[in-house]
C-alpha positions as semicolon CSV with decimal commas, in nm:
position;residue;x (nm);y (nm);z (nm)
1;X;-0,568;4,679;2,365
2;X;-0,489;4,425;2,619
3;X;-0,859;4,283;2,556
4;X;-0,802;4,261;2,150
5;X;-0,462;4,061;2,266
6;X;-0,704;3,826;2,475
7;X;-0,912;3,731;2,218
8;X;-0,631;3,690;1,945
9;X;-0,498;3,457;2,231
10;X;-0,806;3,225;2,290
11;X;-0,857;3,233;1,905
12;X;-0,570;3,087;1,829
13;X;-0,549;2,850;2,127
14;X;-0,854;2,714;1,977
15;X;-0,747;2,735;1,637
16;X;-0,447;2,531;1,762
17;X;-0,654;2,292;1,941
18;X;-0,875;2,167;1,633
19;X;-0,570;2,164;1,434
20;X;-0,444;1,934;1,630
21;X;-0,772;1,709;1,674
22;X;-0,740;1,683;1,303
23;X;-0,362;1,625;1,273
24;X;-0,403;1,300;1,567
25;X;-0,715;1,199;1,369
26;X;-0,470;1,196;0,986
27;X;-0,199;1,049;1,184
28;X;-0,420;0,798;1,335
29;X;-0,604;0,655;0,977
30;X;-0,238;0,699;0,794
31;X;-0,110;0,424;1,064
32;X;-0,405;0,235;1,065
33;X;-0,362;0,160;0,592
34;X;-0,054;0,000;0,748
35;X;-0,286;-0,201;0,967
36;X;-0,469;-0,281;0,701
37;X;-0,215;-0,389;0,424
38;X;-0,047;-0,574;0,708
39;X;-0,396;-0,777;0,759
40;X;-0,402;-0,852;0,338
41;X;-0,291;-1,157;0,430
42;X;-0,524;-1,290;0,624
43;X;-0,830;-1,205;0,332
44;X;-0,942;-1,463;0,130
45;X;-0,869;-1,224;-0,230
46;X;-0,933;-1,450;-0,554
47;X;-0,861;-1,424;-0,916
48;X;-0,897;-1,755;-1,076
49;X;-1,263;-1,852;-1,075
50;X;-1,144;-2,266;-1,033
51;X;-1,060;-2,160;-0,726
52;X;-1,319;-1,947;-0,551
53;X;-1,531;-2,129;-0,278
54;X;-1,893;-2,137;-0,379
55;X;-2,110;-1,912;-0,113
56;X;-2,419;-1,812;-0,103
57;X;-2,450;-1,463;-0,272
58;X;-2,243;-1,202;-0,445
59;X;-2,216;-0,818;-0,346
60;X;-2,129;-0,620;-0,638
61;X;-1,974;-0,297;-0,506
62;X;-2,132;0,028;-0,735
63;X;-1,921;0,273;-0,948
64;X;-2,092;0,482;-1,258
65;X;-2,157;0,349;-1,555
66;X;-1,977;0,598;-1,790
67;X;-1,700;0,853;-1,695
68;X;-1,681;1,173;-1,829
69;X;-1,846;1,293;-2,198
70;X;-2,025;0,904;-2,206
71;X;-1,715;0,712;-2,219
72;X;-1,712;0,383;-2,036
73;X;-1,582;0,310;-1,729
74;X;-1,415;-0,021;-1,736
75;X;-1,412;-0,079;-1,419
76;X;-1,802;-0,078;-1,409
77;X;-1,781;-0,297;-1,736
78;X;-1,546;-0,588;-1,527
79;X;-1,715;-0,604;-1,193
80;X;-2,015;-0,656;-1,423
81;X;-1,815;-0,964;-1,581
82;X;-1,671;-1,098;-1,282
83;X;-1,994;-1,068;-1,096
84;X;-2,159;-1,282;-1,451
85;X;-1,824;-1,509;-1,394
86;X;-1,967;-1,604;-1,020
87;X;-2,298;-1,672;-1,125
88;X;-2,248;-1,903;-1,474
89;X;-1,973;-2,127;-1,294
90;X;-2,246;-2,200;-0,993
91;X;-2,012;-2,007;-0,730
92;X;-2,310;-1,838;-0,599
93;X;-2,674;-1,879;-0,567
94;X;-2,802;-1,479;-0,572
95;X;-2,628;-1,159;-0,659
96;X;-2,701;-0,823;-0,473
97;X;-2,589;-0,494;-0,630
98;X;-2,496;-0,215;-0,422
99;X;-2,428;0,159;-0,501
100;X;-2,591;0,515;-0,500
101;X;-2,897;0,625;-0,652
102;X;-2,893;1,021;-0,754
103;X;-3,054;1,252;-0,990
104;X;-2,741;1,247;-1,275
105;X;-2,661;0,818;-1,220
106;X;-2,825;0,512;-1,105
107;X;-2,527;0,293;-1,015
108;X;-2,794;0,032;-0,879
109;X;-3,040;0,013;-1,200
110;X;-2,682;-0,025;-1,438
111;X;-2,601;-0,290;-1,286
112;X;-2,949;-0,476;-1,241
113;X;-2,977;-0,431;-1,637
114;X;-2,672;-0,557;-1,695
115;X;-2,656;-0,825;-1,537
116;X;-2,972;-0,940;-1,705
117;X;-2,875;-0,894;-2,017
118;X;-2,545;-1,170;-1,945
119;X;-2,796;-1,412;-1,872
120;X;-2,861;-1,369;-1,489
121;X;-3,231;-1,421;-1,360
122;X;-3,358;-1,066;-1,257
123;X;-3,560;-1,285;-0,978
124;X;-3,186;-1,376;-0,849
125;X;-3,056;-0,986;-0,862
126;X;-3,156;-0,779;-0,539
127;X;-3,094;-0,378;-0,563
128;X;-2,961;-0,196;-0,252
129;X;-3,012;0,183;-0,344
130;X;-2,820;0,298;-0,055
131;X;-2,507;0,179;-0,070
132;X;-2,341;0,550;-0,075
133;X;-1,989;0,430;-0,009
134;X;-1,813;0,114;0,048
135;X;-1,895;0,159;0,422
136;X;-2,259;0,161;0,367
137;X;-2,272;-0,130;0,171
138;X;-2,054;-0,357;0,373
139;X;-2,249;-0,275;0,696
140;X;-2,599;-0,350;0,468
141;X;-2,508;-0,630;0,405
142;X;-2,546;-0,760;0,729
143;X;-2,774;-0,573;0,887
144;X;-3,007;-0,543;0,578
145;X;-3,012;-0,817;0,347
146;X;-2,844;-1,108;0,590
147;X;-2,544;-1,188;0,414
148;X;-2,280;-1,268;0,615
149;X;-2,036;-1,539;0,421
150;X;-2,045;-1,429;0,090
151;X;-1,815;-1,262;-0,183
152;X;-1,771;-0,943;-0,248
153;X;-1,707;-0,808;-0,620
154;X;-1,468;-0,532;-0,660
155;X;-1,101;-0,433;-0,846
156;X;-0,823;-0,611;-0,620
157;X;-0,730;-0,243;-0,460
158;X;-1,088;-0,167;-0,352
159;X;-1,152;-0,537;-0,185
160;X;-0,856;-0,484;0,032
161;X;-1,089;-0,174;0,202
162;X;-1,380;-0,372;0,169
163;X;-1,264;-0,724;0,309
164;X;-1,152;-0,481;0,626
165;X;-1,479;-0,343;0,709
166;X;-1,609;-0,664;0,675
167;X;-1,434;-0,794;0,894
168;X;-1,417;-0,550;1,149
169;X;-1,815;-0,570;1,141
170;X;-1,749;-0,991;1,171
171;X;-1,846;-1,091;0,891
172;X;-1,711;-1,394;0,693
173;X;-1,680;-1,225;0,325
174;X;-1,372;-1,311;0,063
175;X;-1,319;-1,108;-0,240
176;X;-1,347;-1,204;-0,627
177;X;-1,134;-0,976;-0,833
178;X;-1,289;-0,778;-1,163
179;X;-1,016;-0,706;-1,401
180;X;-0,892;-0,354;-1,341
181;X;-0,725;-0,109;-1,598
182;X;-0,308;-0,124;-1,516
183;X;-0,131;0,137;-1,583
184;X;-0,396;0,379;-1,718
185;X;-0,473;0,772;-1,595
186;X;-0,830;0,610;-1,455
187;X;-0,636;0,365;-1,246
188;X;-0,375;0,590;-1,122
189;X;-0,694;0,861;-0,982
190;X;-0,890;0,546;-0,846
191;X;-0,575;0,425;-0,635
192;X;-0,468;0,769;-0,497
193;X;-0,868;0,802;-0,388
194;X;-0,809;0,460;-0,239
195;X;-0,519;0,563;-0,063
196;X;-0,755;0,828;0,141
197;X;-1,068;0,606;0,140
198;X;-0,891;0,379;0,328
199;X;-0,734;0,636;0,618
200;X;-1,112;0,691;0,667
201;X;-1,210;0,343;0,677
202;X;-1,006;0,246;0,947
203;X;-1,125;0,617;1,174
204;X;-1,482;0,511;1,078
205;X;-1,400;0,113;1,238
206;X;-1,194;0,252;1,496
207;X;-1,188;0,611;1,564
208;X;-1,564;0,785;1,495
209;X;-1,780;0,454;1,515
210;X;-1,946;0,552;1,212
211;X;-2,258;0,361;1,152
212;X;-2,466;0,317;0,817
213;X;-2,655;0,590;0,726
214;X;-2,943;0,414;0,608
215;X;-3,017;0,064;0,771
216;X;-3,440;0,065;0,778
217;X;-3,636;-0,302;0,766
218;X;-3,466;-0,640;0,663
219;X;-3,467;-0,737;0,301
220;X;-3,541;-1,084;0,135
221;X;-3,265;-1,190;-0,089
222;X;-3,390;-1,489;-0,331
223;X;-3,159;-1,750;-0,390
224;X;-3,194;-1,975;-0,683
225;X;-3,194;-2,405;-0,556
């Protein structure tokens, strides 16, 4: 009896002890979104085009094509546009697109096609296939394709994630807005995912070190004269 008591014990001692490991870990990324709203500031976020500094390549952050039964996903349909926005008003020089690849979607391929098809020079478009998540793209970036000040493409409450991973990793990037969708059921979902993605984005910078999961050789980005 006294040895079933003993084990009961140590179970739940280390029961206890993970539970709080995860607990510190919450706590820790709910603090650090108020790091990073308090940091909003100091992004460069833009929404008039008049006004965007020219640089020297885009990154157009991935999200599906369609939603669920085919419909469109608008916010696919504006990064597309404000990515198109960049190019025709001479703000940038080369566009990379960034998402995930899988047997169901091709984020990457969408917006390659796209983007083509709004009058951008395929030979100016550079696919990343392994941009998973937002993490994985941002570190890429860098490490893969050598951008460093550039602009990244996104809906104004995914940039402020973005433009913090960015620069946690050092990097120079400002954000172009795409249009988002205010006030709709779609919007409402994508900001309380947000509101998670971005507890984990500041214990990936500052807790776990996460690193990319795919980095592999350097990749030439062409950039129009």
């Amino acid at each position: 009896m006294n040895g079933l008591k003993t084990s009961k014990y140590k179970n739940f001692k280390i029961m206890n002890k993970f539970l709080n490991i995860f607990l510190s870990l919450f706590l820790l990324g709910f603090l650090g979104t108020f790091t990073l709203h308090a940091q909003d500031s100091e992004y460069s976020i833009y929404e008039d085009i008049k006004k965007v500094p020219a640089k020297k390549a885009a990154l157009v952050l991935g999200t599906a094509k369609y939603v669920s039964k085919g419909k469109q996903n608008y916010f696919y349909t504006y990064r597309i546009r404000a990515a198109v926005k960049l190019w025709k008003a001479k703000k940038v020089d080369a566009i990379v697109v960034s998402g995930d690849k899988s047997d169901y979607y091709d984020e990457v391929t969408s917006m390659y096609k796209d983007l083509i098809k709004a009058g951008v020079p395929s030979r100016y478009i550079t696919k990343d296939y392994f941009g998973y998540r937002t993490f994985d793209s941002i570190v890429r970036a860098k490490e893969v394709f050598d951008l460093d000040d550039y602009i990244i493409v996104s809906q104004k409450f995914h940039l402020n994630r973005a433009l913090y991973i960015a620069h946690a990793k050092g990097q120079k990037a400002i954000g172009f807005v795409a249009k988002s969708i205010e006030g709709s059921k779609a919007s409402k979902k994508m900001e309380d995912r947000e509101a998670l993605a971005q507890i984990k984005a500041f214990l990936d910078v500052n807790v776990l070190m996460t690193k990319a999961k795919v980095l592999g050789k350097k990749i030439k980005v062409n950039y129009r004269n």
